């Protein structure tokens, strides 16, 4: 790639990941189509995007770590629930084109944004709930399904995790986004990237600009999420979910 293309990749990655870090997901809405537009086949673009998205988690971790917003036992629960699904989803996506699933996921993603919008107080304050065996079992089952989607589809699944943590477990948006960015962005995406790297192909020469943009964008977005609080995160979440959903529906 020439320097102009590297600069374009950096700027696209910076903007996409800043919004993703603020909303709790959705970086692929901008970043993945940009990679395809610049000439990568879908499978190569997906694997390359997954690797770059790990830097989003790293950048967000650098900022959120100072705030001590993570519940470590709960974090282990999220990892254990979602990682098997991520590996499974990444293992099947290269062999199974599934346009109908993308449309269904897009409709569901739009509904998430609309639901959050119609619930003005959702996620604005923390009300911990379902911290019992039945609640954890249902929570783990849904997280594993989201993990499959995370490994197999391109964007929006971090938004699912964010809203699920808010709706089912009662986290506020700030804490939910922190858990999503660190656990999904760093660990789930790393697992998906490794699986896709083994089974597919990664364009390593495209990664320096993508990684730098993801790292800085993740840090910037996480910073504004911490400084501005739940109301801004909630509104950004709703906007990004609608955009991601429409993108998945239209293809």
Coordinates of C-alpha atoms in Angstrom, one line a residue:
X1 CA 0.0 0.0 0.0
X2 CA 1.1 3.6 -0.7
X3 CA 1.2 6.3 2.0
X4 CA -2.1 7.8 0.9
X5 CA -3.9 4.5 1.4
X6 CA -2.2 4.0 4.8
X7 CA -3.3 7.4 5.9
X8 CA -6.9 6.7 4.7
X9 CA -6.9 3.4 6.6
X10 CA -5.6 5.2 9.8
X11 CA -8.3 7.9 9.6
X12 CA -11.1 5.4 9.0
X13 CA -9.9 3.2 11.8
X14 CA -9.6 6.1 14.2
X15 CA -13.1 7.4 13.6
X16 CA -14.7 3.9 13.6
X17 CA -13.1 2.8 16.8
X18 CA -13.6 6.1 18.6
X19 CA -17.4 5.7 18.1
X20 CA -17.2 2.0 18.9
X21 CA -15.5 2.7 22.2
X22 CA -18.1 5.3 23.1
X23 CA -21.1 3.2 22.1
X24 CA -19.8 -0.3 23.1
X25 CA -19.4 -1.8 19.7
X26 CA -19.9 -1.2 15.9
X27 CA -16.4 -0.5 14.6
X28 CA -17.0 -2.9 11.7
X29 CA -19.8 -0.6 10.4
X30 CA -17.1 1.6 8.9
X31 CA -13.9 -0.3 9.0
X32 CA -14.8 -3.6 7.3
X33 CA -16.5 -2.0 4.2
X34 CA -13.5 0.3 3.9
X35 CA -11.1 -2.7 3.6
X36 CA -13.3 -4.3 1.0
X37 CA -13.6 -1.1 -0.9
X38 CA -9.8 -0.8 -1.0
X39 CA -9.5 -4.3 -2.6
X40 CA -9.5 -7.1 0.0
X41 CA -11.8 -10.1 -0.5
X42 CA -14.5 -10.5 2.2
X43 CA -12.8 -13.3 4.1
X44 CA -9.4 -11.6 4.1
X45 CA -11.0 -8.3 5.1
X46 CA -12.9 -9.9 7.9
X47 CA -9.7 -11.6 9.3
X48 CA -7.7 -8.4 9.0
X49 CA -10.5 -6.4 10.7
X50 CA -10.7 -8.9 13.6
X51 CA -6.9 -8.5 14.3
X52 CA -7.1 -4.7 14.1
X53 CA -10.1 -4.7 16.4
X54 CA -8.1 -6.2 19.2
X55 CA -6.2 -2.9 19.4
X56 CA -9.6 -1.2 20.1
X57 CA -9.8 -3.3 23.2
X58 CA -6.2 -2.5 24.1
X59 CA -6.8 1.2 23.8
X60 CA -10.0 1.1 25.8
X61 CA -8.3 -1.0 28.4
X62 CA -5.6 1.6 28.9
X63 CA -8.2 4.2 29.7
X64 CA -10.7 2.1 31.7
X65 CA -8.1 0.4 33.8
X66 CA -7.4 3.6 35.6
X67 CA -11.1 3.9 36.6
X68 CA -11.3 0.4 38.1
X69 CA -14.7 -0.2 36.6
X70 CA -14.3 -3.9 36.0
X71 CA -15.8 -6.6 38.2
X72 CA -13.2 -9.3 37.8
X73 CA -15.3 -12.3 38.8
X74 CA -18.1 -11.1 36.5
X75 CA -15.5 -10.6 33.8
X76 CA -14.3 -14.2 34.0
X77 CA -17.9 -15.3 33.7
X78 CA -18.3 -13.2 30.5
X79 CA -15.1 -14.7 29.1
X80 CA -16.1 -18.3 29.9
X81 CA -19.5 -17.9 28.5
X82 CA -18.6 -16.2 25.2
X83 CA -15.2 -17.5 24.1
X84 CA -16.4 -21.0 23.0
X85 CA -19.0 -19.4 20.9
X86 CA -16.5 -17.0 19.3
X87 CA -14.2 -19.8 18.2
X88 CA -17.2 -21.8 16.9
X89 CA -18.5 -18.8 14.9
X90 CA -15.1 -18.0 13.4
X91 CA -14.6 -21.6 12.4
X92 CA -17.8 -21.8 10.3
X93 CA -18.0 -18.3 8.8
X94 CA -15.4 -18.9 6.1
X95 CA -17.3 -21.8 4.7
X96 CA -20.9 -20.7 5.2
X97 CA -22.2 -17.6 3.4
X98 CA -25.3 -16.6 5.3
X99 CA -26.9 -13.4 3.9
X100 CA -30.3 -14.2 5.6
X101 CA -28.6 -14.3 9.0
X102 CA -27.1 -10.8 8.4
X103 CA -30.5 -9.4 7.5
X104 CA -32.1 -11.0 10.6
X105 CA -29.2 -9.7 12.7
X106 CA -29.7 -6.2 11.2
X107 CA -33.4 -6.2 12.2
X108 CA -32.5 -7.3 15.7
X109 CA -29.8 -4.7 16.0
X110 CA -32.2 -1.9 14.9
X111 CA -34.7 -3.2 17.5
X112 CA -32.0 -2.9 20.2
X113 CA -31.5 0.8 19.4
X114 CA -35.2 1.5 19.4
X115 CA -35.8 -0.4 22.6
X116 CA -33.1 1.6 24.4
X117 CA -34.5 4.8 23.0
X118 CA -38.0 4.0 24.2
X119 CA -36.7 3.2 27.7
X120 CA -35.4 6.6 28.8
X121 CA -34.0 5.4 32.1
X122 CA -32.4 2.2 30.8
X123 CA -28.8 2.0 31.8
X124 CA -28.6 5.4 33.3
X125 CA -28.2 4.0 36.8
X126 CA -26.9 0.7 38.0
X127 CA -29.4 -1.8 39.4
X128 CA -27.7 -5.2 39.7
X129 CA -30.0 -8.1 39.2
X130 CA -30.2 -11.8 38.2
X131 CA -27.1 -12.6 40.2
X132 CA -28.4 -16.1 41.1
X133 CA -27.8 -19.6 39.5
X134 CA -30.8 -19.2 37.1
X135 CA -29.9 -15.7 36.2
X136 CA -26.3 -16.7 35.5
X137 CA -27.4 -19.7 33.4
X138 CA -29.6 -17.6 31.2
X139 CA -27.0 -14.9 31.0
X140 CA -24.3 -17.4 30.0
X141 CA -26.5 -19.0 27.3
X142 CA -27.2 -15.6 25.6
X143 CA -23.6 -14.6 25.8
X144 CA -22.5 -17.8 24.1
X145 CA -25.0 -17.1 21.3
X146 CA -23.6 -13.6 21.0
X147 CA -20.1 -15.1 20.9
X148 CA -21.0 -17.2 17.9
X149 CA -22.3 -14.1 16.1
X150 CA -19.1 -12.2 17.2
X151 CA -16.9 -14.8 15.6
X152 CA -18.9 -15.2 12.4
X153 CA -20.3 -11.8 11.5
X154 CA -18.7 -8.4 10.9
X155 CA -20.1 -5.8 13.2
X156 CA -22.6 -5.0 15.9
X157 CA -22.2 -7.9 18.3
X158 CA -20.4 -5.8 20.9
X159 CA -23.5 -3.7 21.0
X160 CA -25.5 -6.9 21.8
X161 CA -23.2 -7.6 24.7
X162 CA -23.5 -4.0 26.0
X163 CA -27.3 -4.0 26.0
X164 CA -27.5 -7.6 27.4
X165 CA -25.3 -6.5 30.4
X166 CA -27.5 -3.5 30.9
X167 CA -30.9 -5.3 30.4
X168 CA -30.3 -8.6 32.1
X169 CA -27.6 -7.9 34.7
X170 CA -28.6 -4.3 35.5
X171 CA -25.2 -2.6 34.8
X172 CA -25.3 1.1 33.8
X173 CA -24.1 2.0 30.3
X174 CA -20.7 3.1 31.5
X175 CA -19.8 -0.1 33.3
X176 CA -21.4 -2.2 30.5
X177 CA -19.3 -0.5 27.8
X178 CA -16.2 -0.9 29.9
X179 CA -16.7 -4.7 30.2
X180 CA -17.7 -5.0 26.5
X181 CA -14.7 -3.1 25.2
X182 CA -12.1 -4.9 27.3
X183 CA -13.6 -8.4 27.3
X184 CA -15.1 -8.5 23.8
X185 CA -12.6 -6.1 22.2
X186 CA -9.5 -7.6 23.6
X187 CA -10.3 -11.3 24.4
X188 CA -13.2 -12.3 22.2
X189 CA -11.8 -10.6 19.1
X190 CA -8.3 -12.0 19.8
X191 CA -9.8 -15.5 19.8
X192 CA -11.7 -14.8 16.6
X193 CA -8.7 -13.3 15.0
X194 CA -6.5 -16.3 15.8
X195 CA -9.1 -18.7 14.5
X196 CA -9.6 -16.7 11.3
X197 CA -5.8 -16.4 10.9
X198 CA -5.3 -20.1 11.1
X199 CA -8.1 -21.0 8.8
X200 CA -7.9 -18.0 6.4
X201 CA -5.6 -15.1 5.4
X202 CA -4.6 -11.8 7.1
X203 CA -3.0 -8.9 5.2
X204 CA -0.3 -8.0 7.6
X205 CA 1.0 -5.1 5.6
X206 CA -2.4 -3.3 6.1
X207 CA -2.3 -3.7 9.9
X208 CA 0.1 -1.0 11.1
X209 CA -2.3 1.9 10.1
X210 CA -5.3 -0.1 11.3
X211 CA -3.8 -1.0 14.6
X212 CA -2.6 2.5 15.4
X213 CA -6.1 4.0 14.5
X214 CA -7.8 1.3 16.6
X215 CA -5.6 1.9 19.6
X216 CA -5.9 5.6 19.6
X217 CA -9.6 5.5 18.7
X218 CA -10.3 3.1 21.5
X219 CA -8.5 5.3 24.0
X220 CA -10.3 8.5 22.8
X221 CA -13.7 6.9 22.8
X222 CA -13.2 5.4 26.2
X223 CA -12.0 8.7 27.6
X224 CA -15.2 10.5 26.5
X225 CA -17.4 7.7 27.7
X226 CA -15.8 8.1 31.2
X227 CA -15.9 11.9 31.2
X228 CA -19.4 12.5 29.7
X229 CA -21.2 9.6 31.4
X230 CA -24.2 7.4 30.8
X231 CA -26.5 9.8 28.9
X232 CA -24.0 10.4 26.1
X233 CA -23.1 6.7 25.9
X234 CA -26.8 5.8 25.7
X235 CA -27.5 8.2 22.9
X236 CA -24.4 7.1 21.0
X237 CA -25.3 3.5 21.5
X238 CA -28.8 4.1 20.0
X239 CA -27.4 5.9 17.0
X240 CA -24.7 3.3 16.3
X241 CA -27.1 0.4 16.7
X242 CA -29.5 1.9 14.1
X243 CA -26.6 2.6 11.7
X244 CA -25.2 -0.9 12.1
X245 CA -28.6 -2.5 11.8
X246 CA -29.4 -0.7 8.5
X247 CA -25.9 -1.5 7.2
X248 CA -26.5 -5.2 7.9
X249 CA -29.9 -5.2 6.3
X250 CA -28.8 -3.4 3.1
X251 CA -25.5 -5.3 2.8

